[in-house]
PDB file of C-alpha atoms and ligand atoms in Angstrom:
ATOM      1  CA  MET Z1180      29.712  11.516  50.262  1.00 69.00           C
ATOM      2  CA  ALA Z1181      26.803  13.361  48.824  1.00 93.00           C
ATOM      3  CA  VAL Z1182      23.439  14.742  49.740  1.00 97.00           C
ATOM      4  CA  ARG Z1183      20.938  13.038  47.433  1.00 98.00           C
ATOM      5  CA  GLU Z1184      17.693  14.442  46.124  1.00 98.00           C
ATOM      6  CA  ILE Z1185      14.619  13.431  48.133  1.00 98.00           C
ATOM      7  CA  ALA Z1186      11.674  11.999  46.163  1.00 98.00           C
ATOM      8  CA  LEU Z1187       8.421  13.847  46.822  1.00 98.00           C
ATOM      9  CA  LEU Z1188       4.847  12.610  47.090  1.00 98.00           C
ATOM     10  CA  GLY Z1189       3.683  11.588  43.616  1.00 97.00           C
ATOM     11  CA  ASP Z1190       6.979   9.894  42.721  1.00 98.00           C
ATOM     12  CA  PRO Z1191       6.148   6.205  42.073  1.00 98.00           C
ATOM     13  CA  VAL Z1192       9.346   5.076  43.851  1.00 98.00           C
ATOM     14  CA  LEU Z1193       7.576   5.944  47.123  1.00 98.00           C
ATOM     15  CA  ARG Z1194       4.684   3.593  46.365  1.00 98.00           C
ATOM     16  CA  ASN Z1195       6.504   0.403  45.350  1.00 97.00           C
ATOM     17  CA  ARG Z1196       7.643  -2.395  47.637  1.00 98.00           C
ATOM     18  CA  ALA Z1197      11.427  -2.113  47.952  1.00 98.00           C
ATOM     19  CA  ARG Z1198      13.643  -5.150  47.220  1.00 98.00           C
ATOM     20  CA  GLU Z1199      15.719  -7.095  49.726  1.00 98.00           C
ATOM     21  CA  VAL Z1200      19.414  -6.256  49.777  1.00 98.00           C
ATOM     22  CA  GLU Z1201      21.392  -9.295  48.641  1.00 98.00           C
ATOM     23  CA  VAL Z1202      24.908  -7.910  48.378  1.00 97.00           C
ATOM     24  CA  PHE Z1203      26.594  -6.121  51.266  1.00 98.00           C
ATOM     25  CA  ASP Z1204      29.225  -4.229  49.312  1.00 97.00           C
ATOM     26  CA  GLU Z1205      30.829  -0.789  49.046  1.00 97.00           C
ATOM     27  CA  GLU Z1206      27.875   0.476  47.066  1.00 97.00           C
ATOM     28  CA  LEU Z1207      25.604  -0.277  50.036  1.00 98.00           C
ATOM     29  CA  THR Z1208      28.040   1.441  52.419  1.00 97.00           C
ATOM     30  CA  ALA Z1209      28.077   4.508  50.150  1.00 98.00           C
ATOM     31  CA  LEU Z1210      24.277   4.514  49.962  1.00 98.00           C
ATOM     32  CA  VAL Z1211      23.983   4.423  53.771  1.00 98.00           C
ATOM     33  CA  ARG Z1212      26.566   7.200  54.132  1.00 97.00           C
ATOM     34  CA  ASP Z1213      24.722   9.392  51.616  1.00 98.00           C
ATOM     35  CA  MET Z1214      21.411   8.651  53.317  1.00 98.00           C
ATOM     36  CA  PHE Z1215      22.772   9.802  56.693  1.00 97.00           C
ATOM     37  CA  GLU Z1216      24.101  12.953  55.069  1.00 97.00           C
ATOM     38  CA  THR Z1217      20.815  13.610  53.264  1.00 98.00           C
ATOM     39  CA  MET Z1218      18.787  13.019  56.448  1.00 97.00           C
ATOM     40  CA  VAL Z1219      20.959  15.376  58.505  1.00 94.00           C
ATOM     41  CA  ALA Z1220      20.857  18.078  55.783  1.00 96.00           C
ATOM     42  CA  ALA Z1221      17.058  17.825  55.698  1.00 96.00           C
ATOM     43  CA  GLU Z1222      16.862  17.751  59.532  1.00 94.00           C
ATOM     44  CA  GLY Z1223      14.901  14.501  59.527  1.00 95.00           C
ATOM     45  CA  ALA Z1224      14.735  11.778  62.160  1.00 95.00           C
ATOM     46  CA  GLY Z1225      14.680   8.999  59.573  1.00 97.00           C
ATOM     47  CA  LEU Z1226      15.102   8.325  55.864  1.00 98.00           C
ATOM     48  CA  ALA Z1227      14.356   5.245  53.759  1.00 98.00           C
ATOM     49  CA  ALA Z1228      16.245   4.312  50.576  1.00 98.00           C
ATOM     50  CA  PRO Z1229      13.183   4.694  48.292  1.00 98.00           C
ATOM     51  CA  GLN Z1230      13.104   8.345  49.387  1.00 98.00           C
ATOM     52  CA  VAL Z1231      16.400   8.872  47.576  1.00 98.00           C
ATOM     53  CA  GLY Z1232      15.173   6.892  44.572  1.00 98.00           C
ATOM     54  CA  VAL Z1233      16.787   3.567  45.535  1.00 98.00           C
ATOM     55  CA  PRO Z1234      14.212   0.735  45.777  1.00 98.00           C
ATOM     56  CA  LEU Z1235      16.081  -1.291  48.423  1.00 98.00           C
ATOM     57  CA  ARG Z1236      15.069  -2.322  51.948  1.00 98.00           C
ATOM     58  CA  VAL Z1237      17.365   0.059  53.818  1.00 98.00           C
ATOM     59  CA  PHE Z1238      16.661   2.891  56.227  1.00 98.00           C
ATOM     60  CA  VAL Z1239      18.575   5.178  58.542  1.00 98.00           C
ATOM     61  CA  ALA Z1240      17.377   6.877  61.706  1.00 97.00           C
ATOM     62  CA  ASP Z1241      18.762   9.475  64.077  1.00 93.00           C
ATOM     63  CA  VAL Z1242      16.554   9.692  67.122  1.00 90.00           C
ATOM     64  CA  ARG Z1243      17.184  12.147  69.937  1.00 79.00           C
ATOM     65  CA  GLU Z1244      14.698  11.912  72.768  1.00 68.00           C
ATOM     66  CA  GLU Z1245      14.527  15.242  74.547  1.00 63.00           C
ATOM     67  CA  ASP Z1246      13.642  13.704  77.882  1.00 62.00           C
ATOM     68  CA  ARG Z1247      16.472  11.216  77.718  1.00 62.00           C
ATOM     69  CA  GLU Z1248      20.184  11.333  77.119  1.00 63.00           C
ATOM     70  CA  LYS Z1249      19.868   8.533  74.634  1.00 67.00           C
ATOM     71  CA  ILE Z1250      20.679   9.125  70.964  1.00 68.00           C
ATOM     72  CA  ARG Z1251      20.058   6.258  68.584  1.00 79.00           C
ATOM     73  CA  ARG Z1252      21.777   6.392  65.219  1.00 89.00           C
ATOM     74  CA  LEU Z1253      20.823   3.374  63.168  1.00 94.00           C
ATOM     75  CA  ALA Z1254      21.226   1.967  59.670  1.00 98.00           C
ATOM     76  CA  LEU Z1255      19.054  -1.103  59.130  1.00 98.00           C
ATOM     77  CA  VAL Z1256      19.037  -3.420  56.123  1.00 98.00           C
ATOM     78  CA  ASN Z1257      16.228  -5.895  55.322  1.00 98.00           C
ATOM     79  CA  PRO Z1258      14.345  -5.040  58.545  1.00 98.00           C
ATOM     80  CA  THR Z1259      11.450  -7.168  59.778  1.00 98.00           C
ATOM     81  CA  LEU Z1260       8.967  -6.226  62.480  1.00 98.00           C
ATOM     82  CA  VAL Z1261       9.141  -9.159  64.904  1.00 98.00           C
ATOM     83  CA  TRP Z1262       7.070  -7.823  67.772  1.00 98.00           C
ATOM     84  CA  GLU Z1263       4.676  -4.981  68.563  1.00 97.00           C
ATOM     85  CA  GLY Z1264       3.212  -4.013  71.917  1.00 97.00           C
ATOM     86  CA  GLU Z1265      -0.519  -3.889  72.527  1.00 97.00           C
ATOM     87  CA  GLU Z1266      -0.484  -0.321  73.745  1.00 97.00           C
ATOM     88  CA  GLU Z1267      -1.077   2.377  71.137  1.00 97.00           C
ATOM     89  CA  ALA Z1268       0.587   5.785  71.017  1.00 98.00           C
ATOM     90  CA  ARG Z1269      -0.609   8.878  69.166  1.00 98.00           C
ATOM     91  CA  ALA Z1270       1.833  11.574  68.090  1.00 97.00           C
ATOM     92  CA  SER Z1271       2.380  14.083  65.321  1.00 97.00           C
ATOM     93  CA  GLU Z1272       4.268  12.742  62.331  1.00 97.00           C
ATOM     94  CA  GLY Z1273       5.736  14.266  59.209  1.00 98.00           C
ATOM     95  CA  CYS Z1274       7.787  12.996  56.279  1.00 98.00           C
ATOM     96  CA  LEU Z1275      10.678  14.444  54.286  1.00 98.00           C
ATOM     97  CA  SER Z1276       8.846  13.353  51.117  1.00 98.00           C
ATOM     98  CA  ILE Z1277       5.760  15.394  52.094  1.00 98.00           C
ATOM     99  CA  PRO Z1278       7.460  18.518  53.472  1.00 97.00           C
ATOM    100  CA  GLY Z1279       5.589  21.159  55.427  1.00 96.00           C
ATOM    101  CA  VAL Z1280       2.679  19.109  56.732  1.00 98.00           C
ATOM    102  CA  SER Z1281       2.118  16.786  59.681  1.00 98.00           C
ATOM    103  CA  GLU Z1282      -0.699  14.897  61.356  1.00 98.00           C
ATOM    104  CA  VAL Z1283      -1.285  12.767  64.428  1.00 98.00           C
ATOM    105  CA  VAL Z1284      -0.801   9.068  63.674  1.00 98.00           C
ATOM    106  CA  ALA Z1285      -1.688   6.150  65.962  1.00 98.00           C
ATOM    107  CA  ARG Z1286       0.822   3.290  66.088  1.00 98.00           C
ATOM    108  CA  PRO Z1287       1.898   0.568  68.505  1.00 98.00           C
ATOM    109  CA  ALA Z1288       3.862   2.303  71.277  1.00 97.00           C
ATOM    110  CA  GLU Z1289       6.594  -0.326  71.394  1.00 97.00           C
ATOM    111  CA  VAL Z1290       8.141  -2.508  68.687  1.00 97.00           C
ATOM    112  CA  ALA Z1291      11.040  -4.865  68.049  1.00 97.00           C
ATOM    113  CA  ILE Z1292      12.760  -5.162  64.693  1.00 97.00           C
ATOM    114  CA  GLU Z1293      15.301  -7.654  63.422  1.00 98.00           C
ATOM    115  CA  ALA Z1294      17.561  -6.600  60.586  1.00 98.00           C
ATOM    116  CA  MET Z1295      21.126  -6.604  59.310  1.00 98.00           C
ATOM    117  CA  ASP Z1296      23.589  -3.789  59.753  1.00 97.00           C
ATOM    118  CA  PRO Z1297      25.298  -2.461  56.572  1.00 97.00           C
ATOM    119  CA  GLY Z1298      28.133  -4.924  57.226  1.00 96.00           C
ATOM    120  CA  GLY Z1299      25.726  -7.875  57.020  1.00 97.00           C
ATOM    121  CA  ARG Z1300      25.661  -8.637  60.759  1.00 97.00           C
ATOM    122  CA  PRO Z1301      22.278  -9.392  62.355  1.00 98.00           C
ATOM    123  CA  VAL Z1302      20.910  -6.770  64.737  1.00 96.00           C
ATOM    124  CA  ARG Z1303      17.818  -6.489  66.900  1.00 96.00           C
ATOM    125  CA  VAL Z1304      16.394  -3.101  67.866  1.00 95.00           C
ATOM    126  CA  GLU Z1305      13.693  -2.590  70.475  1.00 94.00           C
ATOM    127  CA  GLY Z1306      12.194   0.758  71.240  1.00 91.00           C
ATOM    128  CA  ASP Z1307       9.349   2.897  72.420  1.00 93.00           C
ATOM    129  CA  GLY Z1308       8.564   6.608  72.135  1.00 92.00           C
ATOM    130  CA  LEU Z1309      10.025   8.441  69.164  1.00 92.00           C
ATOM    131  CA  LEU Z1310      12.307   5.535  68.258  1.00 93.00           C
ATOM    132  CA  ALA Z1311       9.347   3.143  67.881  1.00 96.00           C
ATOM    133  CA  ARG Z1312       7.535   5.703  65.757  1.00 97.00           C
ATOM    134  CA  VAL Z1313      10.493   6.323  63.453  1.00 97.00           C
ATOM    135  CA  LEU Z1314      11.164   2.586  63.063  1.00 97.00           C
ATOM    136  CA  GLN Z1315       7.566   1.951  61.990  1.00 98.00           C
ATOM    137  CA  HIS Z1316       7.382   5.013  59.721  1.00 98.00           C
ATOM    138  CA  GLU Z1317      10.575   3.997  57.893  1.00 98.00           C
ATOM    139  CA  LEU Z1318       9.549   0.339  57.685  1.00 98.00           C
ATOM    140  CA  ASP Z1319       6.309   1.531  56.060  1.00 98.00           C
ATOM    141  CA  HIS Z1320       8.351   3.358  53.402  1.00 98.00           C
ATOM    142  CA  LEU Z1321       9.931   0.038  52.367  1.00 98.00           C
ATOM    143  CA  ASN Z1322       6.430  -1.289  51.672  1.00 98.00           C
ATOM    144  CA  GLY Z1323       5.282   1.767  49.735  1.00 98.00           C
ATOM    145  CA  VAL Z1324       3.198   3.031  52.660  1.00 98.00           C
ATOM    146  CA  LEU Z1325       3.175   6.683  53.744  1.00 98.00           C
ATOM    147  CA  PHE Z1326       1.936   8.164  57.040  1.00 98.00           C
ATOM    148  CA  ILE Z1327      -0.962   9.814  55.178  1.00 98.00           C
ATOM    149  CA  ASP Z1328      -2.311   6.288  54.545  1.00 98.00           C
ATOM    150  CA  ARG Z1329      -2.707   5.874  58.315  1.00 98.00           C
ATOM    151  CA  ILE Z1330      -4.978   8.868  58.966  1.00 98.00           C
ATOM    152  CA  SER Z1331      -8.681   9.338  58.268  1.00 98.00           C
ATOM    153  CA  ALA Z1332      -9.829  10.173  54.712  1.00 98.00           C
ATOM    154  CA  LEU Z1333     -11.045  13.569  55.889  1.00 98.00           C
ATOM    155  CA  LYS Z1334      -7.745  14.473  57.569  1.00 98.00           C
ATOM    156  CA  ARG Z1335      -5.861  13.207  54.522  1.00 98.00           C
ATOM    157  CA  ARG Z1336      -7.919  15.409  52.202  1.00 98.00           C
ATOM    158  CA  MET Z1337      -7.237  18.465  54.354  1.00 98.00           C
ATOM    159  CA  LEU Z1338      -3.538  17.660  54.649  1.00 98.00           C
ATOM    160  CA  LEU Z1339      -3.132  17.161  50.885  1.00 98.00           C
ATOM    161  CA  LYS Z1340      -4.928  20.416  50.182  1.00 98.00           C
ATOM    162  CA  LYS Z1341      -2.542  22.257  52.476  1.00 97.00           C
ATOM    163  CA  TYR Z1342       0.429  20.419  50.956  1.00 98.00           C
ATOM    164  CA  ARG Z1343      -0.573  21.361  47.392  1.00 97.00           C
ATOM    165  CA  ARG Z1344      -0.951  25.001  48.411  1.00 96.00           C
ATOM    166  CA  LEU Z1345       2.546  24.951  49.919  1.00 95.00           C
ATOM    167  CA  ARG Z1346       4.034  23.380  46.773  1.00 93.00           C
ATOM    168  CA  GLU Z1347       2.317  25.916  44.525  1.00 93.00           C
ATOM    169  CA  LYS Z1348       3.732  28.740  46.619  1.00 89.00           C
ATOM    170  CA  GLU Z1349       7.191  27.223  46.320  1.00 84.00           C
ATOM    171  CA  GLU Z1350       6.927  26.967  42.537  1.00 79.00           C
ATOM    172  CA  MET Z1351       5.871  30.616  42.133  1.00 74.00           C
TER     173      MET Z1351
HETATM  174 NI1  LIG U 342       8.814   9.480  55.667  1.00 95.66          NI
END
């Protein structure tokens, strides 16, 4: 088990479409295990394989809804969005690959995803609230899409300015 390095904005691995997983082997199991460990260490609610430099269609999520007892810990392979609700939800979103900044993003409030688990068994996940948001955010990562692509150009410019300032401070 190992915490892997998280790719940051500007790394091309974040902008490419990830490949389908074809082999469900020990390497995949190890990847998923490392991704959980990396996500927990970074205190994230989700992490996609491209974020650890692996261009495969895999993501993990660990969603704790404060108003509910429910905790969803998921590892999804080759996920497909099969349904989205008509209602839209707006909530603040951040990303481990763009640390320190966040912005309100509008997304369908409810979605259903079909995928495989790391053992190659088909799974279907339906969710609303934070779970729906995390599922869509991580699915975006597999298509090279980041949450900053889903906000207005003006908000994006302001967010990137703030992000660059934070990075500069960190490098000093
Ligand atoms: Ni992200």
